[in-house]
Coordinates of C-alpha atoms in Angstrom, one line a residue:
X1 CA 158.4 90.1 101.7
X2 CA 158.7 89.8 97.9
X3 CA 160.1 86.3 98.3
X4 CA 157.7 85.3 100.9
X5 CA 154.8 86.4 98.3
X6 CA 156.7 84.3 95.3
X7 CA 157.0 81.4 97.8
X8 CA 152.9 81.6 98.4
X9 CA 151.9 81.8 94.5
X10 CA 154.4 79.2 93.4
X11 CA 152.8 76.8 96.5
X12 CA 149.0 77.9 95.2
X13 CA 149.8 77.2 92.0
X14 CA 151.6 73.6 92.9
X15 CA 148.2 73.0 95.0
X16 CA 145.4 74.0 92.2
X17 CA 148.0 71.5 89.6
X18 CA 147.1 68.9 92.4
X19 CA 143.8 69.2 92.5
X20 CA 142.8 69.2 88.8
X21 CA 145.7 65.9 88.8
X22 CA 142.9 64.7 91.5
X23 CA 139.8 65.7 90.0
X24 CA 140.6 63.9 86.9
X25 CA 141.8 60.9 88.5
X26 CA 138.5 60.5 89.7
X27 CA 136.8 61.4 86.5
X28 CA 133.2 59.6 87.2
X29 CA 133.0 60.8 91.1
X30 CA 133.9 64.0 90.0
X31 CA 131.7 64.3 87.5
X32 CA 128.9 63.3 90.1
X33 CA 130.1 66.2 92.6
X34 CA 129.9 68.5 89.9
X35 CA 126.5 67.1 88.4
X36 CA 125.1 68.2 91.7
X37 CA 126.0 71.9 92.3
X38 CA 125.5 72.5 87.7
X39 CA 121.7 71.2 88.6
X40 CA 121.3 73.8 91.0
X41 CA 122.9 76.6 89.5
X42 CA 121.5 75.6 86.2
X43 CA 117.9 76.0 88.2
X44 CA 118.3 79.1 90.2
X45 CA 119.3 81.2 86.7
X46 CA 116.5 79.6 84.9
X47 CA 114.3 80.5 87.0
X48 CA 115.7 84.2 88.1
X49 CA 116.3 85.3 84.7
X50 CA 112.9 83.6 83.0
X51 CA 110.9 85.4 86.1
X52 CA 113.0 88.5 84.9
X53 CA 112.2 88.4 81.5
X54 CA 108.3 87.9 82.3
X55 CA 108.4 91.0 84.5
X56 CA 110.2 93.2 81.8
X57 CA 107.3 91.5 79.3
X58 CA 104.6 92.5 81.7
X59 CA 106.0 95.7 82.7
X60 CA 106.1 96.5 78.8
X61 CA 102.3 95.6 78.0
X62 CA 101.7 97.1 81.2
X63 CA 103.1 100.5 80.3
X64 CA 102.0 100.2 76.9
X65 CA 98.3 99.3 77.4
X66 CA 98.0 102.0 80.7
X67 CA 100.0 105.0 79.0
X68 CA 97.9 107.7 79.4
X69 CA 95.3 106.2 81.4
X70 CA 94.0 106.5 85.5
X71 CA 91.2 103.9 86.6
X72 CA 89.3 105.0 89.1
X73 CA 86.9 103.0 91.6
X74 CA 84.2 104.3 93.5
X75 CA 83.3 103.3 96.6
X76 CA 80.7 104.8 97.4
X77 CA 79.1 106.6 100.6
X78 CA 75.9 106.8 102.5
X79 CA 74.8 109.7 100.2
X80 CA 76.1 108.2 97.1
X81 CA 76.4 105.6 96.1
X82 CA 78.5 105.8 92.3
X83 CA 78.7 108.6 89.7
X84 CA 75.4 109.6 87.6
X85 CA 75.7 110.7 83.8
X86 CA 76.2 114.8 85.4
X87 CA 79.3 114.0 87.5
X88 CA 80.7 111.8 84.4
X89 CA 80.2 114.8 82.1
X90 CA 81.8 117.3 84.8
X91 CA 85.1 114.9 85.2
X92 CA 85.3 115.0 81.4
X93 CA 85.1 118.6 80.9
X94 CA 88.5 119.1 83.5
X95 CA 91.4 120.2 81.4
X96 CA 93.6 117.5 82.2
X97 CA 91.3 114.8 81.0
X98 CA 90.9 114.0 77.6
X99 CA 87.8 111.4 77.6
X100 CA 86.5 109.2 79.8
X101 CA 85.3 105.6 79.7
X102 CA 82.8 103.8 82.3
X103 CA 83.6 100.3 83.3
X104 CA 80.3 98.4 83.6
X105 CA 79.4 94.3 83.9
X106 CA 77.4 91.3 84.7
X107 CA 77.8 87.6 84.6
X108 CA 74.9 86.5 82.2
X109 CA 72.8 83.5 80.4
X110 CA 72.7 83.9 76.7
X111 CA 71.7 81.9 74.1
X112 CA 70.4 81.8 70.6
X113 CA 68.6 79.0 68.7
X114 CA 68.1 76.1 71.5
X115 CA 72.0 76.8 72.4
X116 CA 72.8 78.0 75.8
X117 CA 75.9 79.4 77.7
X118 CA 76.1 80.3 81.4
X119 CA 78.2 82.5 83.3
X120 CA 79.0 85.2 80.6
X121 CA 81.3 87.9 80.6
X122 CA 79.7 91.0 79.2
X123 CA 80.9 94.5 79.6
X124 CA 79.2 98.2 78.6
X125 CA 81.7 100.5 76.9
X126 CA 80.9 103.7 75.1
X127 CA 81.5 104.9 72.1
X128 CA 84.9 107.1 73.0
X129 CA 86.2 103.7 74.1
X130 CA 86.2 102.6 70.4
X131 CA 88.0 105.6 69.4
X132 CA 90.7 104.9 72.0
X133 CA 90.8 101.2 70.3
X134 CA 90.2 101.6 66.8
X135 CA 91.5 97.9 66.5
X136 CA 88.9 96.5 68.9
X137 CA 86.3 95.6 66.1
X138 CA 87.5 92.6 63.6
X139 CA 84.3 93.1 61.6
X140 CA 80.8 94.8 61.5
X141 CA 80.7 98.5 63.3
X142 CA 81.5 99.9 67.0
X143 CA 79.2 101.3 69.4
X144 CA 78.2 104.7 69.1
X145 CA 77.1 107.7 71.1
X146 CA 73.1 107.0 69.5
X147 CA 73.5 103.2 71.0
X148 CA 74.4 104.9 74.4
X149 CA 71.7 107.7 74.5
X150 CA 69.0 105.5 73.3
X151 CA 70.3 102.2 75.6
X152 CA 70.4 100.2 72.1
X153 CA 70.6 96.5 72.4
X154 CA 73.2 96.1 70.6
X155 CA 76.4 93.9 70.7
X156 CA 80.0 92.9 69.5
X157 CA 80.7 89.3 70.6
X158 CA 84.2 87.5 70.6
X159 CA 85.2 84.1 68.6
X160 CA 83.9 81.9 71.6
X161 CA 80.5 83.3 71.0
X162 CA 80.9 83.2 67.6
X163 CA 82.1 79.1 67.7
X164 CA 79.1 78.4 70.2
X165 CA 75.6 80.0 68.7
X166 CA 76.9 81.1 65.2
X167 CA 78.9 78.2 63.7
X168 CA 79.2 78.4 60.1
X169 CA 76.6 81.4 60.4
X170 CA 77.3 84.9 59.7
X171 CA 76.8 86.7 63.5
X172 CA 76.6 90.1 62.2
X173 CA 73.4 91.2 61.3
X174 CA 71.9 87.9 64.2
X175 CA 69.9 88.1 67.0
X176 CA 71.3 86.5 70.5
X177 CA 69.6 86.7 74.0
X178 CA 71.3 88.1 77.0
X179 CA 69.5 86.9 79.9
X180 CA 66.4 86.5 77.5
X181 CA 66.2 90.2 75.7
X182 CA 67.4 90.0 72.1
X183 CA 70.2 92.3 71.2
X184 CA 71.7 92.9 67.7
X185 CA 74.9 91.3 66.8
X186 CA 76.5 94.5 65.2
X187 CA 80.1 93.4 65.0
X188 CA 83.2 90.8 65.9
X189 CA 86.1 91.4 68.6
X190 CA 89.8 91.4 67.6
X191 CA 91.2 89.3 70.0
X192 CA 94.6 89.8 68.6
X193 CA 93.4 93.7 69.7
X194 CA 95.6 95.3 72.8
X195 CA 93.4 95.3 75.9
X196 CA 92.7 97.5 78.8
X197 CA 94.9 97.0 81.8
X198 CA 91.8 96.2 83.8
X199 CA 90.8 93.7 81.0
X200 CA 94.1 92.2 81.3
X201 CA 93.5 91.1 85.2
X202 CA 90.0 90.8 85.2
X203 CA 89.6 88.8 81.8
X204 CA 88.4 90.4 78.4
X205 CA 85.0 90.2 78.1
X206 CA 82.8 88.3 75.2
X207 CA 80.5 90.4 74.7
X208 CA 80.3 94.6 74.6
X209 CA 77.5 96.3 74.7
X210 CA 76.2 99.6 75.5
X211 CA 77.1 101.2 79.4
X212 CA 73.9 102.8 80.0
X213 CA 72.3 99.6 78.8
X214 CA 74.2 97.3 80.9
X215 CA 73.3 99.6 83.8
X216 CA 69.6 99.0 82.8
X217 CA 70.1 95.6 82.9
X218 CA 72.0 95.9 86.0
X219 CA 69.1 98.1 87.6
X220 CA 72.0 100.5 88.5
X221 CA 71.6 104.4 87.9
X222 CA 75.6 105.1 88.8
X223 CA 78.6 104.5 87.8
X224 CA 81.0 102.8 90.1
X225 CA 84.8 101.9 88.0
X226 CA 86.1 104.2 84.7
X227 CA 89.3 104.4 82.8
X228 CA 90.2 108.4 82.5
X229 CA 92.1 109.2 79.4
X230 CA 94.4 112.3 80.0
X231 CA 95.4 115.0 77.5
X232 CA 97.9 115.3 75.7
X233 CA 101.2 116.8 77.5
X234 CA 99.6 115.6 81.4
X235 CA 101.5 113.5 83.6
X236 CA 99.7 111.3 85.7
X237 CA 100.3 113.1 88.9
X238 CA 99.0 116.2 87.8
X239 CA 95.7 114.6 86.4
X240 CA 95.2 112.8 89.5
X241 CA 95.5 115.4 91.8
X242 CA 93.0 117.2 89.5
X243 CA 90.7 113.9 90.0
X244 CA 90.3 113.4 93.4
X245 CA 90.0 117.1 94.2
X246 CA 86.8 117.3 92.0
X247 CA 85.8 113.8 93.3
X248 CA 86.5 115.1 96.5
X249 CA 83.5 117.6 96.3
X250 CA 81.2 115.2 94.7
X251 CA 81.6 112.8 97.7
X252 CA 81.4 115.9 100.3
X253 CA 84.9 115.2 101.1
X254 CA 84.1 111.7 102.9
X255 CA 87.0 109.5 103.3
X256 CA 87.2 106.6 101.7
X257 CA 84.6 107.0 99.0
X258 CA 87.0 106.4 95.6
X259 CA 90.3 105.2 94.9
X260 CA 92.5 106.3 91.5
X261 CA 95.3 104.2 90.6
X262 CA 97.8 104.9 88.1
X263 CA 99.8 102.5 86.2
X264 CA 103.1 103.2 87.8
X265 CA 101.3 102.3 91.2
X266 CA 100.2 99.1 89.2
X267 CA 103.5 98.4 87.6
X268 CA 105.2 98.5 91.2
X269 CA 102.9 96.2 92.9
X270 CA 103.2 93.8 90.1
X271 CA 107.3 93.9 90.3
X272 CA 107.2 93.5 93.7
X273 CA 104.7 90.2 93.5
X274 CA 107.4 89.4 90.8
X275 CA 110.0 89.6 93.5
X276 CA 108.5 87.3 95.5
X277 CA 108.1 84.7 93.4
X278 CA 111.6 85.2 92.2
X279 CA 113.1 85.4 95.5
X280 CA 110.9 82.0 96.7
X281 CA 111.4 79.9 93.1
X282 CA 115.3 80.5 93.8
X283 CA 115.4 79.4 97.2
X284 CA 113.5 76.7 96.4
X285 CA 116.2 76.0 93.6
X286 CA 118.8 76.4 96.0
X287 CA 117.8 73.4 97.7
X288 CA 119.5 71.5 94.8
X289 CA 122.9 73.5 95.4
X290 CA 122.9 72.7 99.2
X291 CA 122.4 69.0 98.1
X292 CA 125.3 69.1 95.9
X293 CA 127.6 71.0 98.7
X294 CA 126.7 68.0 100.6
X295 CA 127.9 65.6 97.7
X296 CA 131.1 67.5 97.4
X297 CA 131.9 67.3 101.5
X298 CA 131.1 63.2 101.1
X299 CA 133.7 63.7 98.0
X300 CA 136.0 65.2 99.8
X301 CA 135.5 62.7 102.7
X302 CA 136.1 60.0 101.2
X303 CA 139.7 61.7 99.4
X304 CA 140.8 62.7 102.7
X305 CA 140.5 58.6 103.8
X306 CA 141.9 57.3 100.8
X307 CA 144.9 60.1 101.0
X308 CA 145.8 59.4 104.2
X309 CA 149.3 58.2 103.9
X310 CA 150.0 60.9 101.3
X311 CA 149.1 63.0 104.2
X312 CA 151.1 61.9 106.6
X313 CA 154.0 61.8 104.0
X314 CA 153.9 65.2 103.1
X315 CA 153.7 66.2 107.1
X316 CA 156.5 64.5 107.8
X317 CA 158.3 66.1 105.0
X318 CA 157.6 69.7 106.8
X319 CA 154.0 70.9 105.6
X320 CA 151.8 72.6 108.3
X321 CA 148.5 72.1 108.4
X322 CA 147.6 75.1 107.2
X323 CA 149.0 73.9 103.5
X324 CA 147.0 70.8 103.9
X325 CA 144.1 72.6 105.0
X326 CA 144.8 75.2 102.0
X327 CA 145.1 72.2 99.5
X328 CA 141.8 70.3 100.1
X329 CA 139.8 73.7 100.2
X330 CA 140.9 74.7 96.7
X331 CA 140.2 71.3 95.5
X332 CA 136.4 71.1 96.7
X333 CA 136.4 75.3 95.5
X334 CA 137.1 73.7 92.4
X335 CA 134.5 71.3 92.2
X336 CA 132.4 73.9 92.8
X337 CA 133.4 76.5 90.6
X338 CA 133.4 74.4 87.5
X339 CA 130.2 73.0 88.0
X340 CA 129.0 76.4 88.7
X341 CA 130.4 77.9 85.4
X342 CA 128.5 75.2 83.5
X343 CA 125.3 75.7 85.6
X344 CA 125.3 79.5 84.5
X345 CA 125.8 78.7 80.8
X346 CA 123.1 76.1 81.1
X347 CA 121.1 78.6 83.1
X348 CA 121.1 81.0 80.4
X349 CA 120.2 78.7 77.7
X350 CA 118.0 77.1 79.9
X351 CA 116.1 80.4 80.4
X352 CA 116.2 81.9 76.8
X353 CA 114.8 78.5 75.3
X354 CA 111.7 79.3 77.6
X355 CA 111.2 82.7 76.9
X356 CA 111.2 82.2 73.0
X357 CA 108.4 79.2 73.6
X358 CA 106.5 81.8 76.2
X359 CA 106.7 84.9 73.4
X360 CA 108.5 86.6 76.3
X361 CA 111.7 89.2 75.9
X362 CA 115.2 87.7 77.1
X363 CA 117.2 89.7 79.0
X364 CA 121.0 88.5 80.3
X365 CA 120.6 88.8 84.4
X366 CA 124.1 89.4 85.8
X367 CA 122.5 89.6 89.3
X368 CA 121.4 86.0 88.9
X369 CA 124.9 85.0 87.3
X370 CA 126.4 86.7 90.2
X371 CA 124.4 85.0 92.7
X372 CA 125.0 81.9 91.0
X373 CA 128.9 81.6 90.8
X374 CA 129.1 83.7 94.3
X375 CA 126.8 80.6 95.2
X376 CA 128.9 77.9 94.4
X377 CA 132.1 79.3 95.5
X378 CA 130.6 79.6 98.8
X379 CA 129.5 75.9 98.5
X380 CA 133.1 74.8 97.4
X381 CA 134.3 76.6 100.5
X382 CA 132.1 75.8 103.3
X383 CA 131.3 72.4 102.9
X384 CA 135.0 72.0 102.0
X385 CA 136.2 73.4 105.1
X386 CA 135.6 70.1 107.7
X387 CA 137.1 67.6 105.3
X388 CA 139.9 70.1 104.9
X389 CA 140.5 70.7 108.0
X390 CA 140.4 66.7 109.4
X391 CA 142.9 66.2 106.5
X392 CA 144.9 69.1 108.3
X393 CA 144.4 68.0 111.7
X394 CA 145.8 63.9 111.3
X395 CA 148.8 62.8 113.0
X396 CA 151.9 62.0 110.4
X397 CA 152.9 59.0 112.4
X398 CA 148.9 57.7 112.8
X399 CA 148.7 58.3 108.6
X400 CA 151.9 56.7 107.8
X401 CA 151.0 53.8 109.5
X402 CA 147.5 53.5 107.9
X403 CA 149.8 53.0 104.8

């Protein structure tokens, strides 16, 4: 048994000696072959470990921006409709919420001095909003409870606004008209400011102004979409149990009236998207790898034809087929592996480049790495095997004689 075990190693190593001797004697269609499967290696763990990196990013800002935080949507029934000033104060007041913010908006004209822009994003916040995001305002004040109670028009504008009515003008201080009612330009956004989560899908706004007066502008008396800020020490289960129960007796316990997400429930929807794309981009990618399998069988083809009499030699000299078959298959696994090795190492560099140039965190994906090599070995061996196996199948006398 120990013999017949030293017999088989010294034979595999005599065969993967032959195959490099053949791989390098055919330097340029080798390197072709190989070119083939590196491109789509190289692709697949570009694009696996970029898409990783962007979901860690946006799992990060995600977490970041949401700690702490439940939005909650309103729906509405027959009965009512949103939530009025009473029920806002009554969701405040539980003991596992720490302040509340309502989410309010409109699409609107404004202008100021003959210039005009359509299609505006403005937002109401309130004041506690501003003390959540002390880094909001770049310059000027923030809203306040008196701008709330007394619907104040007032407004902070962002650097678009800023570019299009105020250029080389001081905003702060300046009138501008929202669908033609002046407000007060009190202050400048940060951009550079961490937003909401729901500003982060839904787009930041250019222009704050007060809730209650975008719900007079609005003609709305309720409040449909908040972001609850929970107290210290309260995990996001607890508050949202505590949530809908209350909600729950506002609404008359209808079905269907409201909906409270928390970010974890956000984070997994997004990683699942994520996965999608990921699992799509790479078998899109592996398109490339299939087209370099084919390359390598053609390789192998073509070896097998012009071997033919080396073939029949070594038949005749006592090898079974199985040793031919054995020594074509670990010449194409070859092929395969090396340009597989390089595809990874490209791969990686590949991806890291990008996420530097994106601003996004790189992360070394071993799953992708081991999808890629386990990839191209399965390349190297199945579209090996029918080459291998017609080398293992000719007739010694039939080769000989194509000598």
């Amino acid at each position: 048994m120990l013999k017949r075990m030293r017999k088989g190693l010294v034979m595999l190593k005599e065969c993967i000696a032959m195959s490099l001797d053949n791989i390098r004697g055919n330097k340029v269609r080798s390197f072709l072959t190989i070119l083939g499967i590196m491109i789509g290696v190289t692709a697949v763990i570009a694009l696996i470990t970029t898409v990783s990196g962007f979901s860690g990013t946006l799992t990060d800002s995600f977490s970041g921006m949401g700690a702490g935080t439940l939005s909650v949507n309103i729906t509405g029934s027959d009965l009512k409709d949103g939530l009025n000033s009473d029920d806002l104060k009554k969701l405040a007041e539980l003991d596992e919420v720490e302040g509340i913010t309502p989410s309010v908006s409109l699409k609107a004209r404004v202008s100021r001095g003959g210039k005009y822009e359509k299609n505006i994003s403005v937002s109401g916040k309130n004041a506690y909003y501003f003390r959540k995001n002390p880094d909001t305002v770049k310059r000027g004040r923030s809203l306040t409870v008196a701008d709330e109670d007394n619907r104040c028009f007032v407004c902070l504008i962002n650097n678009d606004m800023v570019e299009s009515l105020f250029y080389g003008v001081n905003p702060v201080g300046e009138n501008i008209y929202i669908e033609g009612i002046p407000f007060l330009v009190v202050g400048l956004l940060n951009e550079d400011a961490s937003t909401s989560v729901v500003d982060m899908i839904s787009g930041s706004p250019a222009i704050l102004i007060p809730y209650t007066t975008c719900m007079k502008m609005n003609n709305v008396s309720v409040v449909t979409g908040m972001t609850v800020y929970l107290a210290d020490g309260t995990d996001s289960e607890t508050a949202s149990a505590a949530l809908e129960e209350t909600l729950d007796a506002m609404f008359s316990f209808e079905e269907d009236t409201f909906t409270v997400t928390t970010m974890s429930s956000i984070e997994e929807t997004m990683n699942t998207m994520l996965g999608m794309v990921s699992t799509l981009l790479a078998g899109i990618a592996s398109i490339a790898l299939v087209v370099g399998g084919i390359g390598i069988m053609n390789m192998m083809l073509t070896t097998v034809t012009e071997r033919t009499a080396e073939i029949g030699l070594k038949k005749a000299l006592g090898a079974i087929p199985w040793q031919i078959q054995i020594q074509f298959l670990i010449e194409s696994f070859l092929l395969s592996m090396i340009g597989g090795i390089i595809g990874v190492l490209l791969g990686e560099m590949l991806s890291m480049i990008l996420c530097q140039i994106m601003g996004m965190s790189f992360t070394v994906n071993s799953g992708a790495i081991l999808l890629g090599v386990c990839f191209s070995a399965a390349v190297g061996i199945l579209f090996g095997w029918a080459p291998a196996r017609k080398a293992s199948k000719l007739n010694p006398i039939d080769a000989l004689r194509a000598n």
